[in-house]
Coordinates of C-alpha atoms and ligand atoms in Angstrom, one line a residue:
X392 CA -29.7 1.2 -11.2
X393 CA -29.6 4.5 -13.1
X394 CA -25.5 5.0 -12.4
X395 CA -23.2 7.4 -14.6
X396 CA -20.6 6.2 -12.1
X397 CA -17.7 4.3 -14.6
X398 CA -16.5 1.6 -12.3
X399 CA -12.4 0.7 -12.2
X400 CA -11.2 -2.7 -13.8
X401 CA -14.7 -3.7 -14.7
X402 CA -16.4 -4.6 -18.2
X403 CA -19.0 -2.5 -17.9
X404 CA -21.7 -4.0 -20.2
X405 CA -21.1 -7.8 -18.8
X406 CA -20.6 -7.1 -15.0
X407 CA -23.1 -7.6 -12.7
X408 CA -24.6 -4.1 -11.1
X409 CA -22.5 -2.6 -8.4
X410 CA -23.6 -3.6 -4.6
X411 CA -24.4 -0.1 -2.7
X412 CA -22.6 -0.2 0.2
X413 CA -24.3 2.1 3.3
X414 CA -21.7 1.9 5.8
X415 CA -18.7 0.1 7.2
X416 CA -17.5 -0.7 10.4
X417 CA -14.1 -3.0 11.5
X418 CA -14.0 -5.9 8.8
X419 CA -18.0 -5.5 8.1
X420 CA -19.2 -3.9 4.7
X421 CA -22.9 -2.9 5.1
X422 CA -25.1 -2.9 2.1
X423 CA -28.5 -0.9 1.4
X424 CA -30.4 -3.9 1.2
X425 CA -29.1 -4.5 4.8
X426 CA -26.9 -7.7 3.9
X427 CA -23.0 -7.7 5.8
X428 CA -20.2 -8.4 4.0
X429 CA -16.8 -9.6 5.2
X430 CA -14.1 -7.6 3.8
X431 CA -11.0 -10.1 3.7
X432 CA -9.2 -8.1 1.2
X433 CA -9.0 -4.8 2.9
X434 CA -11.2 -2.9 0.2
X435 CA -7.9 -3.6 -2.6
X436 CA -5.4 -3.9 0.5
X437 CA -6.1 0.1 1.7
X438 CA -7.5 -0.6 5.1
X439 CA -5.4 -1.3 7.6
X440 CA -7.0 -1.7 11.1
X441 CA -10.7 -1.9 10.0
X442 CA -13.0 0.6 8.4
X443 CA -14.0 3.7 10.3
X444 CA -11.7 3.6 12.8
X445 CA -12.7 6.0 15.2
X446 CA -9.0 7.6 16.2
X447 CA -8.1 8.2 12.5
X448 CA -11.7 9.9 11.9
X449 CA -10.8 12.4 14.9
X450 CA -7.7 13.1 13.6
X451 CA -9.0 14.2 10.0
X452 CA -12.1 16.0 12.1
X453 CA -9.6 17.4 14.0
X454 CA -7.5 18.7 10.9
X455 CA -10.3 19.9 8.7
X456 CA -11.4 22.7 11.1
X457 CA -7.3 23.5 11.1
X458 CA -6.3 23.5 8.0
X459 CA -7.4 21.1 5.0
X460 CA -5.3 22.3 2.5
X461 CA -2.7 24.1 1.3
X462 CA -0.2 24.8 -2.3
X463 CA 3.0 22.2 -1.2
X464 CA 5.1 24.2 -3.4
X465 CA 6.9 27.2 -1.1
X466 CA 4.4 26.2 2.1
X467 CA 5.1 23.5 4.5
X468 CA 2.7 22.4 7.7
X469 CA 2.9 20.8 10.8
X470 CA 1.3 17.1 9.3
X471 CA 3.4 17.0 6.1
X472 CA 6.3 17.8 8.4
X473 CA 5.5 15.3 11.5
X474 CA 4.9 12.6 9.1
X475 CA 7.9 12.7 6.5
X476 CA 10.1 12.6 9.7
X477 CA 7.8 9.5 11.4
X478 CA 8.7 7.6 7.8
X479 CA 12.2 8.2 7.8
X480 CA 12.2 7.2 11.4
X481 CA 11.0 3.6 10.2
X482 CA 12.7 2.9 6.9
X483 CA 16.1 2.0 6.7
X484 CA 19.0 5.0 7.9
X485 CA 19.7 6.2 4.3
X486 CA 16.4 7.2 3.2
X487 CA 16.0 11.0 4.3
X488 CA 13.5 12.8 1.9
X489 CA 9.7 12.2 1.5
X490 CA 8.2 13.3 -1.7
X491 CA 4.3 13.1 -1.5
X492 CA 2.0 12.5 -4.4
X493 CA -1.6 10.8 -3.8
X494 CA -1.3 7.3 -4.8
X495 CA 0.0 4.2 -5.4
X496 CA 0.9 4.8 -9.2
X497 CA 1.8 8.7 -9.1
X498 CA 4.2 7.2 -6.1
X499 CA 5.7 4.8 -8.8
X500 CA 5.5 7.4 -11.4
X501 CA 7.1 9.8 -8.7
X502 CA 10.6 6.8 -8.3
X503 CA 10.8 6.5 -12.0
X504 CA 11.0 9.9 -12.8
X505 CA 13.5 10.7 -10.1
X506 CA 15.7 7.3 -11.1
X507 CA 15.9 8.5 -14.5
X508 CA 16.7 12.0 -14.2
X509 CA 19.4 11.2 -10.9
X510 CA 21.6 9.9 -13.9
X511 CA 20.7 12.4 -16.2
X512 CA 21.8 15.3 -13.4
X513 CA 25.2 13.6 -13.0
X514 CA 25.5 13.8 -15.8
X515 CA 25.3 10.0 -16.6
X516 CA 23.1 11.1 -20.0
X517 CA 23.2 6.8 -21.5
X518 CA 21.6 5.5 -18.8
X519 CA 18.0 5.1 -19.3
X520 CA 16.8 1.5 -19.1
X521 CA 14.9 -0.1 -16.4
X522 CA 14.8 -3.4 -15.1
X523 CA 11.7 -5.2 -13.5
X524 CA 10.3 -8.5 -13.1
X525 CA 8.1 -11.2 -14.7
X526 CA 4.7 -10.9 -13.8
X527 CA 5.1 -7.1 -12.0
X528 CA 2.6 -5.1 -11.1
X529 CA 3.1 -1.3 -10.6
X530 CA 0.2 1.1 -11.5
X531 CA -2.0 1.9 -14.2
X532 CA -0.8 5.0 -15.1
X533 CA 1.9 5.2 -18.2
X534 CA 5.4 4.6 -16.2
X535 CA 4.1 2.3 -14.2
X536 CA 2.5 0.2 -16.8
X537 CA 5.6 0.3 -18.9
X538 CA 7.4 -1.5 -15.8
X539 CA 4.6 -3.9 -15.1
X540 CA 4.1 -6.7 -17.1
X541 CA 2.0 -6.6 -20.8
X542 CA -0.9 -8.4 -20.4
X543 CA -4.4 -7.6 -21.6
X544 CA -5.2 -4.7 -19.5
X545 CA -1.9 -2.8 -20.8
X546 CA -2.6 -4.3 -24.9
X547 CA -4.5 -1.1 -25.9
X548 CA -1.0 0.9 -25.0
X549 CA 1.5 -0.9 -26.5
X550 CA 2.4 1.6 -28.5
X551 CA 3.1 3.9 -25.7
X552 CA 4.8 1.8 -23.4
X553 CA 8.3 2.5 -23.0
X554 CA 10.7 -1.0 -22.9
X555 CA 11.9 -2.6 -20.1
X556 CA 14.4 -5.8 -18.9
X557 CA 12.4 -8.8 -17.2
X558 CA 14.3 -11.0 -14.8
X559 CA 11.8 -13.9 -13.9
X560 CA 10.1 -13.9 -10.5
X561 CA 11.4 -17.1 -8.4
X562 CA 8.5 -17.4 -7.0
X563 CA 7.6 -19.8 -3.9
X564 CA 5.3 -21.2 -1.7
X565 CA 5.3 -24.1 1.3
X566 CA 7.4 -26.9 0.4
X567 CA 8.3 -25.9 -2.2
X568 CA 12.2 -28.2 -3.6
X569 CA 12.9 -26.2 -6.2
X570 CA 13.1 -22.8 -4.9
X571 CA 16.9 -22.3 -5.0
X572 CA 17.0 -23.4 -8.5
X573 CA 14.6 -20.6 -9.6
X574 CA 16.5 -17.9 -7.5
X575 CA 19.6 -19.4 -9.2
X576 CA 18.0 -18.8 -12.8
X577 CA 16.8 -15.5 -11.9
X578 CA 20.3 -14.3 -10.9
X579 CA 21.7 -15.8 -14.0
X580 CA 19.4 -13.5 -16.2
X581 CA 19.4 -10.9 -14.0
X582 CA 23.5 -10.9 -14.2
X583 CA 23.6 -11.2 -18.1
X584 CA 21.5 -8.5 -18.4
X585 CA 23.7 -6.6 -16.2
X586 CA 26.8 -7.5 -18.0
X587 CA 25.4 -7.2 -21.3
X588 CA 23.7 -3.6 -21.0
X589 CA 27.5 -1.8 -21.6
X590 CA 26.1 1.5 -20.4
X591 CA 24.5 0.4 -17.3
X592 CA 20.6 0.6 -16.4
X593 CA 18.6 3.5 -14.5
X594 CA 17.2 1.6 -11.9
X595 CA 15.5 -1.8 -11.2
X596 CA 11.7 -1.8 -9.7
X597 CA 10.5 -4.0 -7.5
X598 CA 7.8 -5.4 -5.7
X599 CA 9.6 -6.8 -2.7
X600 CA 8.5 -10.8 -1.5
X601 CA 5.0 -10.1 -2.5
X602 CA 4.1 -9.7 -6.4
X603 CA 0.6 -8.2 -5.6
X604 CA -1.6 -8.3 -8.8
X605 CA 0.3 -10.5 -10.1
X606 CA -1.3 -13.7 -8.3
X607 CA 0.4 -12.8 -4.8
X608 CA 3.3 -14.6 -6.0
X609 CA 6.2 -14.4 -3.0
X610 CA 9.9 -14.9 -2.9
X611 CA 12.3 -15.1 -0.3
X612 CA 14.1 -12.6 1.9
X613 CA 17.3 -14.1 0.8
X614 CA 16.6 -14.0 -2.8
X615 CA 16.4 -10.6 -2.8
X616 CA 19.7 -9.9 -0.7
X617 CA 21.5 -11.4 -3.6
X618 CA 19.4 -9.5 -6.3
X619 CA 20.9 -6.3 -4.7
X620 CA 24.2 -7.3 -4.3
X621 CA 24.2 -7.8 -7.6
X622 CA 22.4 -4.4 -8.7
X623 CA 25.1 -2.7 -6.5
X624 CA 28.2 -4.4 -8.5
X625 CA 26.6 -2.4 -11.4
X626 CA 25.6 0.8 -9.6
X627 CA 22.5 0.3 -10.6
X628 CA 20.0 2.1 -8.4
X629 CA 17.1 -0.1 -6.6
X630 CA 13.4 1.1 -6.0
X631 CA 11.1 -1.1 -3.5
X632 CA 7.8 -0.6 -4.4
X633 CA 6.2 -1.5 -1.3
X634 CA 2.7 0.3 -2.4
X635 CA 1.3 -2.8 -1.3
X636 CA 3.9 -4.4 0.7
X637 CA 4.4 -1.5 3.4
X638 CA 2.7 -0.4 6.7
X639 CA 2.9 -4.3 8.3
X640 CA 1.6 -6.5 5.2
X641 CA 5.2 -8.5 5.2
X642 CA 4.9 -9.0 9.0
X643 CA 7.5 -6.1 9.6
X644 CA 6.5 -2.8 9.3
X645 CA 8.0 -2.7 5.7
X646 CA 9.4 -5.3 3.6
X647 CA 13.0 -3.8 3.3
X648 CA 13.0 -4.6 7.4
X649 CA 12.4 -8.2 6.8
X650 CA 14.7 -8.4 4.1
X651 CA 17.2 -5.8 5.2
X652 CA 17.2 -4.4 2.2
X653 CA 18.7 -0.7 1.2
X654 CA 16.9 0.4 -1.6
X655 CA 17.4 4.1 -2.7
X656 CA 14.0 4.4 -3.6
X657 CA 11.0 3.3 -1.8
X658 CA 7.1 3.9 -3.1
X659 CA 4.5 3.7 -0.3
X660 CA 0.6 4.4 -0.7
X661 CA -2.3 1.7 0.0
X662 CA -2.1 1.4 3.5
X663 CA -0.4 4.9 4.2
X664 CA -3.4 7.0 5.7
X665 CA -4.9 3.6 7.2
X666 CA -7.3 3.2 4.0
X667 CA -9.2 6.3 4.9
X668 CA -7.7 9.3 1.6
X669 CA -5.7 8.9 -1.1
X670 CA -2.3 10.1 0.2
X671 CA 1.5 8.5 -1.2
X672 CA 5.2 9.1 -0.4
X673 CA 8.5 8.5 -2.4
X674 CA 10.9 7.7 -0.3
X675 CA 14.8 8.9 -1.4
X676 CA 17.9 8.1 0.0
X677 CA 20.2 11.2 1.0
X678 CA 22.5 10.1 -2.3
X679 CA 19.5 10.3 -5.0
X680 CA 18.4 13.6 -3.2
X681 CA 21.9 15.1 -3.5
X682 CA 21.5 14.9 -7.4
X683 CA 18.8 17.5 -7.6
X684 CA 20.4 19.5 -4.5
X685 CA 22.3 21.8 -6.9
X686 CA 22.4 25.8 -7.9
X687 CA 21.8 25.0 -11.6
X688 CA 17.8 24.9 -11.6
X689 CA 17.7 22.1 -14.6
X690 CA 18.2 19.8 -11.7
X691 CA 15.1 19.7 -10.0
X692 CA 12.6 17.8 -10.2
X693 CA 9.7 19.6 -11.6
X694 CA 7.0 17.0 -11.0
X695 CA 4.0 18.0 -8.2
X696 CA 0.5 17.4 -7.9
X697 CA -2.4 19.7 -6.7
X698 CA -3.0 17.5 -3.3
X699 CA 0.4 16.8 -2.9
X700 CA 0.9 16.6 1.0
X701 CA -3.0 17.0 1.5
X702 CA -3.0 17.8 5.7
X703 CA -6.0 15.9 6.0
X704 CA -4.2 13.0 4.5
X705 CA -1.1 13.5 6.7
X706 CA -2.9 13.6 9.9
X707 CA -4.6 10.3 8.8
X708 CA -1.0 8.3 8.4
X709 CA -0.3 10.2 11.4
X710 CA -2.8 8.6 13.5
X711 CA -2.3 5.1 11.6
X712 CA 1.1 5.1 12.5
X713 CA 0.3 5.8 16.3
X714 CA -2.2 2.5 15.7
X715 CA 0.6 0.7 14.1
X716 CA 2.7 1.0 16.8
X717 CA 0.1 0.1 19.8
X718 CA -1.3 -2.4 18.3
X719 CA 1.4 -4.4 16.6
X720 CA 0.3 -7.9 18.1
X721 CA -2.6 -8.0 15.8
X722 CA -0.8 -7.6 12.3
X723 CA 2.1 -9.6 13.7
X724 CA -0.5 -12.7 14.5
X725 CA -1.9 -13.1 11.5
X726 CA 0.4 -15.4 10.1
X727 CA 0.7 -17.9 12.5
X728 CA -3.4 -18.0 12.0
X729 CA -2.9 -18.0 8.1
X730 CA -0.4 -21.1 8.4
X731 CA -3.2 -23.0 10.8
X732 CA -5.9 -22.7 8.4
X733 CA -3.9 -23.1 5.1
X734 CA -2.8 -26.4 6.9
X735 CA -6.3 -27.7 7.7
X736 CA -6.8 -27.0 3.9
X737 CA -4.3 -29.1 2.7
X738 CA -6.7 -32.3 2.2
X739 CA -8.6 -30.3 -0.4
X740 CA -7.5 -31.7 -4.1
X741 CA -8.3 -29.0 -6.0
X742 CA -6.1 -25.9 -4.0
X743 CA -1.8 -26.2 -4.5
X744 CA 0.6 -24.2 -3.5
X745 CA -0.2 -22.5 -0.4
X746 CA 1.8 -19.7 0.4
X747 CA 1.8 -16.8 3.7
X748 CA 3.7 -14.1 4.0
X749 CA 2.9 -11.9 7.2
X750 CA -0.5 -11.2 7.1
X751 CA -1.4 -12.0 3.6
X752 CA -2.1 -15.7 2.6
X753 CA -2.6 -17.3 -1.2
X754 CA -3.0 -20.6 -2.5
X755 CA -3.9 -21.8 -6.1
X756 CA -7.3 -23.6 -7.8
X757 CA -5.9 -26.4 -10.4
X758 CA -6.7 -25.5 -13.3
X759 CA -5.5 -26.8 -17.1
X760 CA -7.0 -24.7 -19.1
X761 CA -5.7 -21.2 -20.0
X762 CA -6.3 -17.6 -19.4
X763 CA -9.7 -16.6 -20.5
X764 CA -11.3 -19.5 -18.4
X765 CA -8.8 -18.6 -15.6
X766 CA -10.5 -15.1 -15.4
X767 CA -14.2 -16.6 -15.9
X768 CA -13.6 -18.7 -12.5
X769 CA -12.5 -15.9 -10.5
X770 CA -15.1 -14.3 -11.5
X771 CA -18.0 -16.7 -10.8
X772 CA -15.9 -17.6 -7.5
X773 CA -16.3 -13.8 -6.7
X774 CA -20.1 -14.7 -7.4
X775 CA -20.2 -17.3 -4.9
X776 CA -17.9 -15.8 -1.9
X777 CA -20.3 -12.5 -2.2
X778 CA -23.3 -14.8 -2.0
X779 CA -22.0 -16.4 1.2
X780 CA -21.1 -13.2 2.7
X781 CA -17.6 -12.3 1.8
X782 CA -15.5 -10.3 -0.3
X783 CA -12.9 -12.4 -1.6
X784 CA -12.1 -11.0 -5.3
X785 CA -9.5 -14.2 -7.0
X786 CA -7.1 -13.4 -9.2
X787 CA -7.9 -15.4 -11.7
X788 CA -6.8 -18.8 -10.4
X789 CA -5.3 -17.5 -7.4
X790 CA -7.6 -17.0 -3.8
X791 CA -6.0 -15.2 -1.7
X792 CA -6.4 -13.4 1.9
X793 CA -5.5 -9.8 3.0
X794 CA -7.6 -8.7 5.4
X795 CA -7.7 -5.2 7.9
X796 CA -5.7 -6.0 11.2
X797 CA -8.6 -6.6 13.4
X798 CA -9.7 -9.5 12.0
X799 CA -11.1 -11.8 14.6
X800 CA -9.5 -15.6 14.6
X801 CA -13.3 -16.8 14.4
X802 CA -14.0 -14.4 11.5
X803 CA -10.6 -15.8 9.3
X804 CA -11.7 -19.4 10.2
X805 CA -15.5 -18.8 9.1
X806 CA -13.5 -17.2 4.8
X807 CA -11.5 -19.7 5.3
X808 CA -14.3 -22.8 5.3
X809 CA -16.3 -20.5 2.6
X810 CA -13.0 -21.1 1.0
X811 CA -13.2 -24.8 1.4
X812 CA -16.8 -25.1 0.6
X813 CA -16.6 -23.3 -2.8
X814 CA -13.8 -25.2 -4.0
X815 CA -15.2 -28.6 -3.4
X816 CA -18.9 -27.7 -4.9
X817 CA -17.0 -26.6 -7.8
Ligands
PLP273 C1 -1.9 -1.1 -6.1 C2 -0.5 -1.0 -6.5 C3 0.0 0.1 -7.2 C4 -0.8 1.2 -7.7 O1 -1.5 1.9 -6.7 P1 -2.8 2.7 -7.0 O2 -3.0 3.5 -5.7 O3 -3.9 1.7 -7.3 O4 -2.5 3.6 -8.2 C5 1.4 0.1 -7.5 N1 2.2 -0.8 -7.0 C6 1.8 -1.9 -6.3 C7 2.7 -2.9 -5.8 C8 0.4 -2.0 -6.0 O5 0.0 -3.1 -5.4

């Protein structure tokens, strides 16, 4: 194909060419040469109830002949308004203020910013490190690389990475003995650094129960009850990153429901406009927004972006969120499906530690060797899945399930014995 199209997270001279895709309806990619595709990951974990969902088409119809766009800066509308209140309506009682960027890692970008300079408005001018885990992943640009783990997509930018504090991930999976220990451990670092950093840190980031890109590697609820107890003792502020984790993933609508959590920050994007535009939101609480409510003028936060609070995007999440609502039963029965068929897998020698949380399921290929083999099996398992009719994309070792909510229980049985048959012809 005669492309000048430079595709994301992809070697381009070794890759194999692009699939066109025609159209899309529900879970079913459809390419030019006519063949269907099962989306079980959601197109990278955007769509929500399916693709083309015809109420969230209307609504951006609808909105376009209205108005598509407008400067955010001194101008507010009926779509950016509707929906900032509809989030704040869902997230836990202190979060108040809804600052919109367009995706997951200006949303990230967006947190950070506003963590660091919440300190530096009160004044608070020493504390400027941030704390994150082992194995996070938060965005590609700058920040939100510095936060996410180094690895060999972030080597090139070492240089221009600022440093941050790692606390290992304790993460888990199904039957799992040694679980507490980990969480234990993590604390224990997590507290040291606290104690030891005499000036205090910014803010911690975190991808709550779900590490997304980083394997889908989950931890408890409870884990992460005593992670901000701790924070708190050292008024250190907390930021959810639930790009990934938000709009039902978790099996609540957000992940600081299931975990009760009260972060001061929270990141959404992904699933926010149903997978149909680019649209995010930071999320404050009414005590970060204070610090920049002020008559001296070096206290806001002079950070926007040309789409910020794009109507047509609004009227998307808009609609999504009336879907969300209705049709809660089918992202709330996905895990009782995942946890059926990760069970019937559980004679198959090569997979370990299955894990579900909500509507997202992982388990792990055995593997001894080390990374750069890691990455060459997920990407001839890739090969194969596509072959047999689904997009599954492994990370690395890891397979994993996140499909759009209206997923059929037939069509999750039929990726989950592709699933089995590629591992045991391996
Ligand atoms: C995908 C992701 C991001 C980055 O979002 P983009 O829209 O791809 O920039 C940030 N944080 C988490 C947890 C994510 O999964």
């Amino acid at each position: 194909m005669d492309s000048a199209v430079w595709m994301p997270f992809t070697p381009m001279k070794s890759s194999p060419e692009p699939l066109a895709v025609r159209s899309a309806q529900g879970i079913m990619l459809e390419l030019e040469d006519g063949r269907q595709i099962m989306d079980c990951i959601s197109s990278w974990w955007v769509t929500l109830h399916g693709h083309a969902r015809a109420e969230i088409a209307a609504a951006i119809s609808q909105q376009s002949t209205t108005l598509e766009q407008v400067i955010a800066a001194g101008f507010t509308h009926g779509p950016a308004e509707a929906l900032a209140h509809a989030l704040v309506e869902r997230l836990p009682a202190q979060l108040s203020r809804v600052f919109y960027s367009d995706n997951g890692s200006t949303a990230v970008e967006v947190a950070l910013k506003i963590a660091f300079q919440y300190w530096q408005n009160l004044g608070v001018f020493e504390r400027t490190r941030f704390l994150a885990f082992d194995g996070a992943y938060h965005g590609d640009t700058l920040g939100a690389m510095a936060t996410s783990a180094r690895s060999p997509f972030t080597q090139a930018f070492e240089a221009l990475l600022f440093d941050v504090d790692r606390v290992p991930f304790p993460a888990t999976y199904l039957g799992d003995n040694r679980v507490e220990e980990k969480e234990l451990q993590a604390l224990r670092v997590l507290e040291s650094l606290l104690a030891a950093n005499k000036v205090g840190y910014a803010a911690m980031i975190v991808e709550p129960l779900i590490q997304g890109a980083g394997g889908m590697r989950m931890c408890r609820p409870v884990f992460l009850t005593q992670l901000e107890t701790l924070l708190r003792r050292y008024n250190c502020l907390l930021i959810y990153d639930e790009v990934m984790t938000g709009f039902g993933r978790t099996g609540e609508l957000f992940a600081c429901n299931k975990v009760a959590a009260n972060p001061d920050i929270v990141c959404l994007a992904k699933g926010l406009t149903g997978g149909f535009l680019p649209l995010a939101a930071t999320v404050c609480s009414d005590m970060v927004f204070s610090a920049f409510y002020s008559d001296d003028t070096a206290k806001t936060l002079y950070h926007g972006h040309s789409y910020t609070a794009n109507p047509l995007g609004c009227a998307a999440a808009l609609a999504s969120l009336v879907l969300l609502d209705i049709e809660a039963e089918r992202w709330q029965r996905l895990e009782g499906w995942h946890r059926e068929e990760l069970a019937l897998l559980a004679d198959v020698d090569r997979l370990e530690h299955s894990r579900v949380c909500g509507t997202i399921a992982a388990v792990d290929v055995k593997v001894d060797e080390e990374a750069g083999y890691l990455h060459a099996m997920g990407q001839h398992l890739r090969q194969r899945f596509l072959a047999q009719g689904f997009l599954l994309r492994p990370l690395g070792n890891v397979l994993y399930l996140l499909p759009p909510y209206c997923i059929e229980r037939e069509q999750l049985k039929a990726a989950y014995a592709c699933i089995r048959q590629e591992i045991e012809r391996l």
